[in-house]
Tab-separated table of C-alpha atoms in Angstrom:
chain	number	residue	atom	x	y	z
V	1	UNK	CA	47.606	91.755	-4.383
V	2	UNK	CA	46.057	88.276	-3.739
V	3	UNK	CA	44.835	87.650	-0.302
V	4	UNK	CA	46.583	85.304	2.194
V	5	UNK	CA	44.807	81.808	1.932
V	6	UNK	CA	43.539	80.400	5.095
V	7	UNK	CA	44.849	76.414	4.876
V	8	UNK	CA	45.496	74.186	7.762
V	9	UNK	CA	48.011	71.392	7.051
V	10	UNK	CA	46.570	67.930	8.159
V	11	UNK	CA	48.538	64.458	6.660
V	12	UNK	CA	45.603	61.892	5.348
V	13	UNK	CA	46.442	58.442	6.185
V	14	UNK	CA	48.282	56.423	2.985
V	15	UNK	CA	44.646	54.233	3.161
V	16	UNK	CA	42.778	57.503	2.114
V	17	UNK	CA	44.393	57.622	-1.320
V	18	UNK	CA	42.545	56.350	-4.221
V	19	UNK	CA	43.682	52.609	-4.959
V	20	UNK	CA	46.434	52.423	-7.350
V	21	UNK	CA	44.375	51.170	-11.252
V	22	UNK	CA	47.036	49.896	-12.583
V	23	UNK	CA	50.933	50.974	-12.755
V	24	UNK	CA	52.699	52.715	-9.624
V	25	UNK	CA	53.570	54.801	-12.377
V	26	UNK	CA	49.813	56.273	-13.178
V	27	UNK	CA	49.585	56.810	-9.465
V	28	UNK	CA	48.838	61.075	-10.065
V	29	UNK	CA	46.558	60.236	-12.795
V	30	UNK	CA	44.634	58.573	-10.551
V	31	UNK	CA	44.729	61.012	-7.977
V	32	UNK	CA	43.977	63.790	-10.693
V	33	UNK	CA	41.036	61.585	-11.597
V	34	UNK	CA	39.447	61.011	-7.897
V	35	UNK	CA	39.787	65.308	-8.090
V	36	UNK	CA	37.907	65.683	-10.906
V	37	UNK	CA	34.812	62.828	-9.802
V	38	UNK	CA	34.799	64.356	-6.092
V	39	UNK	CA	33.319	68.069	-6.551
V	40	UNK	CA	33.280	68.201	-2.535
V	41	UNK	CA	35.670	69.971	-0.833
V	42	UNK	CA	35.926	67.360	1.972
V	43	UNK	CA	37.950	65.092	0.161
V	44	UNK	CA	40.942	64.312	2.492
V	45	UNK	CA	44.283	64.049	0.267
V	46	UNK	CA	43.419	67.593	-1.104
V	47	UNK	CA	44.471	70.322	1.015
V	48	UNK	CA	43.422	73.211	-1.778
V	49	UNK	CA	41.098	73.431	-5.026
V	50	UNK	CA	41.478	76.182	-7.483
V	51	UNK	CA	39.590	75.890	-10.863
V	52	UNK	CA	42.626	75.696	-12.672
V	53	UNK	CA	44.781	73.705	-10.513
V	54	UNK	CA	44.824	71.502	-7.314
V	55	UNK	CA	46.936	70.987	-4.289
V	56	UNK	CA	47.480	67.695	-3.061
V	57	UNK	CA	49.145	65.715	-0.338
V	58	UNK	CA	51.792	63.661	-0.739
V	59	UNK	CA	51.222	59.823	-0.030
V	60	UNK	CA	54.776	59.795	0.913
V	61	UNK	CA	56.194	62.484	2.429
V	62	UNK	CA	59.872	63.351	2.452
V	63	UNK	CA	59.298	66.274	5.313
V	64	UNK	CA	56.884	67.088	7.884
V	65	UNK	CA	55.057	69.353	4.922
V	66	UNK	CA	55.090	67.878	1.468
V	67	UNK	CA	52.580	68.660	-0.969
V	68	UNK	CA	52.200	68.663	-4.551
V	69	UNK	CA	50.746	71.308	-6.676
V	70	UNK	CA	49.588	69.745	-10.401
V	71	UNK	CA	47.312	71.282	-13.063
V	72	UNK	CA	43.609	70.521	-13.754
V	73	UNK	CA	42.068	68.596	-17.173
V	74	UNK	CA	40.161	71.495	-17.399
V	75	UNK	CA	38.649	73.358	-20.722
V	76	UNK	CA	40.141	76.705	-19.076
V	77	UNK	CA	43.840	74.996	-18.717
V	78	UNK	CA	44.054	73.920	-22.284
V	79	UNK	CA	48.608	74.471	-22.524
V	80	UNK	CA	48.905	72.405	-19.393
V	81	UNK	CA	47.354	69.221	-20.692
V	82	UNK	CA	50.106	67.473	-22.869
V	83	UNK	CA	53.101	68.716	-20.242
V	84	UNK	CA	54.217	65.118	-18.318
V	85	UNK	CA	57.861	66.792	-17.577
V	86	UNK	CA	60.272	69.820	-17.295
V	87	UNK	CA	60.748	68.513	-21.182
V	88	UNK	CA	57.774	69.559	-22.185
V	89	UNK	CA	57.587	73.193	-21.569
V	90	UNK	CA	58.208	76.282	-23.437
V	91	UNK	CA	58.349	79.562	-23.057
V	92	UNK	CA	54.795	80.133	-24.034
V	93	UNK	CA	53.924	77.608	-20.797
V	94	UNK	CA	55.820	81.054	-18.890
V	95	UNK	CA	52.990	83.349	-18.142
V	96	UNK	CA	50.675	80.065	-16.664
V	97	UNK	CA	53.496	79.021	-15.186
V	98	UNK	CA	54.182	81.949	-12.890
V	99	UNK	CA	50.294	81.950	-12.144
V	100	UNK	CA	50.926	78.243	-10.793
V	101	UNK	CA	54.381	78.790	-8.678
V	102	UNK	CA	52.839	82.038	-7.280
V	103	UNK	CA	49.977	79.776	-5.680
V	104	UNK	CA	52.336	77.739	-4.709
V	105	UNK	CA	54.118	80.406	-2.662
V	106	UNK	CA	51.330	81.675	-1.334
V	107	UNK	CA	50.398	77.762	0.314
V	108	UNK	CA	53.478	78.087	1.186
V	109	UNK	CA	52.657	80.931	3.380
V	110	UNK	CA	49.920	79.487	4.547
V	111	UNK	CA	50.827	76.611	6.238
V	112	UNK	CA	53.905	78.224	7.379
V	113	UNK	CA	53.621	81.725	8.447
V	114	UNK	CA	54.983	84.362	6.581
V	115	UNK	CA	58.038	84.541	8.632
V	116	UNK	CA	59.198	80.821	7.536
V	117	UNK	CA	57.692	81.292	4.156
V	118	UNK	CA	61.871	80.514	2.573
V	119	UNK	CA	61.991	77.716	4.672
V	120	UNK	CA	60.066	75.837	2.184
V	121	UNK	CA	61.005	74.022	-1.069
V	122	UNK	CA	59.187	74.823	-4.016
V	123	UNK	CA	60.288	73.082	-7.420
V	124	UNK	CA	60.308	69.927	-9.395
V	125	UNK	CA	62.608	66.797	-9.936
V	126	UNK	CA	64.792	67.103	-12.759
V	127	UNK	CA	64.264	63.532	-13.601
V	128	UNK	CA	60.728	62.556	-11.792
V	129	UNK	CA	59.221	59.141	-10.966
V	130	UNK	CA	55.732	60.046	-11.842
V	131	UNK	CA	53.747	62.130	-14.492
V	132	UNK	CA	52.039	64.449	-15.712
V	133	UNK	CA	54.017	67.966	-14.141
V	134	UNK	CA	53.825	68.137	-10.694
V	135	UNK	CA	55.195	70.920	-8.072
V	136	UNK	CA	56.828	69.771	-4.810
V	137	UNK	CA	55.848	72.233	-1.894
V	138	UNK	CA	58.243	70.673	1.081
V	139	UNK	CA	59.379	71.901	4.103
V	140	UNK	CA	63.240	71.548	4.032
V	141	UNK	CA	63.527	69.716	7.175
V	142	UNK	CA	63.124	66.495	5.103
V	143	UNK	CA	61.739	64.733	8.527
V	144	UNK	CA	60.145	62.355	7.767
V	145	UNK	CA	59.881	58.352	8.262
V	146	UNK	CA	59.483	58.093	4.524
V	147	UNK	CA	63.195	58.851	4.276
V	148	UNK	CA	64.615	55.858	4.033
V	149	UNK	CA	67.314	56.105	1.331
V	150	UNK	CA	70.050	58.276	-0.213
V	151	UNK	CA	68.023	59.032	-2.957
V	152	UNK	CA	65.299	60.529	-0.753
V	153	UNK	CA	67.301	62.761	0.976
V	154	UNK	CA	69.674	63.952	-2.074
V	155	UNK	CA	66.828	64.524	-4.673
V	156	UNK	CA	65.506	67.682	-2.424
V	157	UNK	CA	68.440	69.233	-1.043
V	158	UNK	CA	70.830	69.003	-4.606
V	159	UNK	CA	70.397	70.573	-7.911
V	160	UNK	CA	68.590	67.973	-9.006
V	161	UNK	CA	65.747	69.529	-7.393
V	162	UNK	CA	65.403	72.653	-9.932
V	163	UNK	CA	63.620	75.361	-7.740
V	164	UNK	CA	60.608	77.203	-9.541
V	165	UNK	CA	62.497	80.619	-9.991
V	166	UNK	CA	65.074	78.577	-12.172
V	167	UNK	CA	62.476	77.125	-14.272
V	168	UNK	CA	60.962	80.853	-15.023
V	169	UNK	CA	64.429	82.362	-15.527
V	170	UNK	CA	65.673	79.365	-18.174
V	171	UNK	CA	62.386	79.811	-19.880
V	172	UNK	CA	62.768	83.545	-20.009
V	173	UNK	CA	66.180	83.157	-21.397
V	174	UNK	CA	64.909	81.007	-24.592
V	175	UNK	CA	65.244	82.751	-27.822
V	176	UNK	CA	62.758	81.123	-29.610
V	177	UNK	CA	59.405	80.730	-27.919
V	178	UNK	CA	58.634	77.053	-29.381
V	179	UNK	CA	61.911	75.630	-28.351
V	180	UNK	CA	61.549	73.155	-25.607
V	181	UNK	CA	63.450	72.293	-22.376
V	182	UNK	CA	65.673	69.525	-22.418
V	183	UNK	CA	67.176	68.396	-18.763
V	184	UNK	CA	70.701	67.165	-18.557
V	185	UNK	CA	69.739	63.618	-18.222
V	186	UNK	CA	73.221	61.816	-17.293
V	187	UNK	CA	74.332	65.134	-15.656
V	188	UNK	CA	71.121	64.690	-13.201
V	189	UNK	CA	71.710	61.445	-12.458
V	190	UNK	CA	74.997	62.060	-12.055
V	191	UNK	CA	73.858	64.316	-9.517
V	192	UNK	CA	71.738	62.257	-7.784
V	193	UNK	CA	74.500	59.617	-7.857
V	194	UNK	CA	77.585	61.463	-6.412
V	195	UNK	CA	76.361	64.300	-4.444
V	196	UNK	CA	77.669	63.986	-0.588
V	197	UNK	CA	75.266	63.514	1.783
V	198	UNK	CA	75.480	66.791	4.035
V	199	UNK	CA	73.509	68.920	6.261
V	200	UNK	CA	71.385	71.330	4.407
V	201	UNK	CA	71.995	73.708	7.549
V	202	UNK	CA	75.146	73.546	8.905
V	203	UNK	CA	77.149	71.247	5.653
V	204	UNK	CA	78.358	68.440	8.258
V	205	UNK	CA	78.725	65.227	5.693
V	206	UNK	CA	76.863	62.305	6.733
V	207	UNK	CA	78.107	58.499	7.092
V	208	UNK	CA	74.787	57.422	5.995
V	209	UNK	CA	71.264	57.740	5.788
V	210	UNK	CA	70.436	57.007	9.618
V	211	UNK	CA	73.553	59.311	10.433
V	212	UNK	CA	71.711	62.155	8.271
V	213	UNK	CA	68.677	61.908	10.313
V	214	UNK	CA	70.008	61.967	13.338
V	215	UNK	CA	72.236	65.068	12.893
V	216	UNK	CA	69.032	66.398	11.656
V	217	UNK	CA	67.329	66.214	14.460
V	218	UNK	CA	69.635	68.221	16.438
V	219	UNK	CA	71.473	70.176	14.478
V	220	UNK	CA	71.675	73.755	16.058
V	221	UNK	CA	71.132	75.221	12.797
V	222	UNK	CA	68.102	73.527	11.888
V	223	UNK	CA	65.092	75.642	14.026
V	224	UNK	CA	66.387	78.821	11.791
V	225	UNK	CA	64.619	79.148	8.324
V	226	UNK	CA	66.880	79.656	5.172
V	227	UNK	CA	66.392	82.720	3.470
V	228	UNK	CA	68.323	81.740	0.978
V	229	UNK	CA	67.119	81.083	-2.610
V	230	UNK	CA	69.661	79.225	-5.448
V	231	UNK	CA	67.695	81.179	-8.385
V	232	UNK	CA	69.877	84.231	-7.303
V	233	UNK	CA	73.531	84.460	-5.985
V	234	UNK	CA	74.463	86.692	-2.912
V	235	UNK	CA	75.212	89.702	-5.771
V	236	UNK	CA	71.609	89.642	-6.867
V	237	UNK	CA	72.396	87.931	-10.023
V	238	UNK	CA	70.066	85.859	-11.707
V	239	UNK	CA	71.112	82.361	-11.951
V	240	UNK	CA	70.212	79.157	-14.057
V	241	UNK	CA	70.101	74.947	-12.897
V	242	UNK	CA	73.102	74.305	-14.880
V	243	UNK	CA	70.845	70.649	-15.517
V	244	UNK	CA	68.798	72.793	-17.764
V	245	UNK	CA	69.219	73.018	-21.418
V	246	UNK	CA	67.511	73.493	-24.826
V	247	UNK	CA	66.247	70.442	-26.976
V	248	UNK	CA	68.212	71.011	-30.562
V	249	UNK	CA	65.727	71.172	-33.800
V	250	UNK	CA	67.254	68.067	-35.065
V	251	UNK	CA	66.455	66.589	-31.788
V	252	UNK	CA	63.500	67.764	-32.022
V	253	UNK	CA	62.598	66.922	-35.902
V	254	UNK	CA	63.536	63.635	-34.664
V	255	UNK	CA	61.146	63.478	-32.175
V	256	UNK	CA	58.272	64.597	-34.050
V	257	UNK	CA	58.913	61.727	-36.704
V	258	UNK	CA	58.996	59.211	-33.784
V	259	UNK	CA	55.514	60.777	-32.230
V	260	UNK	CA	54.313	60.457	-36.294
V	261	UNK	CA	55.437	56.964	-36.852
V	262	UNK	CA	53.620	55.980	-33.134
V	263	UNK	CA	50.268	57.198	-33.897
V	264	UNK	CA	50.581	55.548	-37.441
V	265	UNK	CA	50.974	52.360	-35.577
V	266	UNK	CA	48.152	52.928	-33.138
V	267	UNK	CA	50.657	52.850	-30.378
V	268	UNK	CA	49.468	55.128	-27.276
């Protein structure tokens, strides 16, 4: 059994980040990069180092704990390299995968207690913002000032957030162990589009975004942690994100033709 990691949660500020080199978009690679050229453990936007992967605060956090668990370019982690999204992985990503959610559970625990370990969010955006793969590790209060918008609040408390267990019981459903994951793209942001705006706790729907935060600072519900998990119904039954399918092998042919015709051009 692993031992319990000893991890005290404390924000950086946003000017403690490493400046952005050039798109919004790159913003993790950079942050992967500043990892890799600071060997001290003192660096302040990492809250845990582990030769394989790292555990990183979130410059904008959607809850009073958000952090973000990514892999490491490291010689040891070579089938993590190439995965940017929930698209890229297979089931022969499975056994490195539950290696990487089970640390993630266990910072859970950390910065939680046990006891409150299920009130925490662990799992990815169906559709993200940013590459390469990265785990959210939130608190499901979703207190924070950084939520602002819709969006913010819907993307972590709908199925468009696709828990961890999910990803691990799709993958161990796939009959062929090459065949990639495809999300539902339109069905996602169909998601993110038209789900209500509720109270994770107690379901009350919400007029707007300042309405949702209020509520969810006093919602009676709120102080006690959900035990609940989506990856399995009340009957123990194992259950899929129903945003998660299979890329087809024409798709896929197809795909490998554009990647061919790419690098022929010298395009990156």
């Amino acid at each position: 059994m692993d031992r319990p990691l000893e991890l005290s949660y404390v924000a950086p500020t946003k000017d403690q980040f490493p400046l952005q080199s050039s798109s919004w978009r790159n913003a993790l690679y950079d942050i992967l990069s500043t990892v890799e050229a600071n060997v001290e453990d003192d660096n302040a936007i990492i809250l845990f180092r582990h030769p394989k992967f790292v555990c990183t605060y979130d410059k904008f956090p959607k809850a009073k704990h958000h952090l973000l668990l990514m892999c490491r370019n490291y010689s040891t982690n070579p089938s993590c390299l190439n995965v940017k999204s929930l698209n890229d992985l297979t089931k022969k990503h499975l056994d490195e995968l539950r290696e990487f959610h089970n640390l993630a559970r266990r910072i859970a625990a950390a910065i939680s207690g046990d006891a409150y370990q299920n009130s925490f969010k662990i799992g990815y955006h169906s559709i993200p913002s940013l590459h390469p793969l990265h785990l959210h590790i939130i608190s499901s209060d979703l207190d924070s000032p950084c939520v602002t918008t819709r969006k913010h609040i819907v993307s972590f408390s709908s199925d468009f957030f696709v828990t961890a267990d999910e990803v691990e019981n799709h993958l161990e459903s796939a009959f062929v162990d090459s065949l990639p994951v495809a999300v539902r793209a339109q069905r996602a942001q169909d998601v993110l589009d038209s789900y209500p705006l509720k109270c994770q706790y107690c379901s009350r729907s919400a007029l707007n975004v300042p309405d949702f935060k209020r509520h969810n600072q006093i919602c009676p519900k709120a102080k006690t942690p959900n035990k609940e998990e989506r990856a399995h119904n009340d009957n123990g039954h194992v259950q899929l994100n129903s945003l998660l399918g299979w890329t087809s092998k024409r798709d896929l042919t197809q795909n490998n033709r554009a990647s061919s015709r790419k690098r022929s051009r010298g395009d990156s």
